[in-house]
Short mmCIF file of C-alpha atoms in Angstrom, two decimals:
data_model
loop_
_atom_site.label_atom_id
_atom_site.label_comp_id
_atom_site.label_asym_id
_atom_site.label_seq_id
_atom_site.Cartn_x
_atom_site.Cartn_y
_atom_site.Cartn_z
CA UNK A 24 -9.93 -2.51 -0.79
CA UNK A 25 -8.90 -1.70 -3.82
CA UNK A 26 -9.96 -1.69 -6.98
CA UNK A 27 -8.97 -3.53 -10.66
CA UNK A 28 -7.08 0.55 -11.14
CA UNK A 29 -5.57 0.37 -7.29
CA UNK A 30 -8.00 2.92 -5.90
CA UNK A 31 -8.78 2.74 -3.03
CA UNK A 32 -12.50 1.65 -2.40
CA UNK A 33 -12.88 1.22 1.34
CA UNK A 34 -10.57 0.98 4.48
CA UNK A 35 -10.99 0.78 8.28
CA UNK A 36 -10.17 3.22 11.07
CA UNK A 37 -7.07 1.26 11.41
CA UNK A 38 -5.83 1.36 8.56
CA UNK A 39 -6.67 5.12 8.51
CA UNK A 40 -4.22 6.13 11.45
CA UNK A 41 -1.36 3.32 10.24
CA UNK A 42 -1.01 5.40 6.99
CA UNK A 43 -1.57 8.64 8.55
CA UNK A 44 1.59 7.53 11.25
CA UNK A 45 4.05 6.28 8.90
CA UNK A 46 3.01 8.45 5.48
CA UNK A 47 1.39 11.94 7.48
CA UNK A 48 -1.07 10.82 4.74
CA UNK A 49 -4.90 10.84 5.02
CA UNK A 50 -6.80 7.70 3.59
CA UNK A 51 -9.64 8.35 1.08
CA UNK A 52 -11.76 6.87 -1.41
CA UNK A 53 -10.52 7.05 -5.10
CA UNK A 54 -7.15 7.85 -4.38
CA UNK A 55 -4.39 5.42 -5.70
CA UNK A 56 -2.54 2.97 -3.43
CA UNK A 57 0.44 4.13 -5.38
CA UNK A 58 -0.19 7.51 -3.97
CA UNK A 59 1.13 6.32 -0.97
CA UNK A 60 3.67 4.02 -2.01
CA UNK A 61 6.53 6.48 -1.99
CA UNK A 62 9.55 5.81 -4.41
CA UNK A 63 11.88 2.47 -3.13
CA UNK A 64 9.10 2.06 -0.53
CA UNK A 65 8.20 -1.18 -2.36
CA UNK A 66 11.37 -1.34 -5.31
CA UNK A 67 9.40 -3.56 -7.24
CA UNK A 68 5.93 -2.21 -7.48
CA UNK A 69 5.01 -1.60 -10.84
CA UNK A 70 5.77 -6.04 -11.01
CA UNK A 71 3.83 -6.57 -8.24
CA UNK A 72 0.70 -4.86 -9.37
CA UNK A 73 0.55 -6.31 -12.58
CA UNK A 74 0.80 -9.92 -10.61
CA UNK A 75 -2.14 -8.45 -8.67
CA UNK A 76 -4.39 -6.91 -11.86
CA UNK A 77 -3.06 -10.71 -13.31
CA UNK A 78 -4.80 -12.71 -10.14
CA UNK A 79 -1.78 -13.22 -8.34
CA UNK A 80 -1.31 -13.27 -4.65
CA UNK A 81 1.90 -11.43 -3.33
CA UNK A 82 3.38 -11.19 -0.30
CA UNK A 83 6.75 -9.78 1.07
CA UNK A 84 8.49 -7.84 3.79
CA UNK A 85 11.05 -5.07 2.87
CA UNK A 86 11.99 -1.71 5.17
CA UNK A 87 11.65 2.29 4.60
CA UNK A 88 12.18 5.43 6.81
CA UNK A 89 9.00 7.79 7.60
CA UNK A 90 9.45 11.30 7.36
CA UNK A 91 11.16 11.64 10.47
CA UNK A 92 13.59 9.18 9.15
CA UNK A 93 12.57 6.76 12.11
CA UNK A 94 13.32 3.00 10.36
CA UNK A 95 9.99 0.75 10.26
CA UNK A 96 9.42 -3.53 9.14
CA UNK A 97 6.60 -3.60 6.99
CA UNK A 98 4.78 -7.02 5.78
CA UNK A 99 2.45 -6.55 3.25
CA UNK A 100 -0.44 -9.33 1.33
CA UNK A 101 -1.79 -7.96 -1.59
CA UNK A 102 -4.75 -10.29 -2.47
CA UNK A 103 -7.16 -9.64 -5.57
CA UNK A 104 -10.81 -10.34 -4.89
CA UNK A 105 -12.29 -12.12 -8.08
CA UNK A 106 -15.34 -11.92 -9.11
#
């Protein structure tokens, strides 16, 4: 769960393990999700984050290589929680 500034508010154990395995970084509260989206991971990340802030649901797929060079297929879905 992210706040409007894209900082992590909460996450589950599966997310923690996944981000550690994929990015070799540990999730923590108040960290920006942008810190995990390495250059080229989601090439259009700026436009995606603008859409999310505007209340749009954004889904997509991409591929990237982790630090060891292993290729991953990654599907993502960003759904804003509106109050």
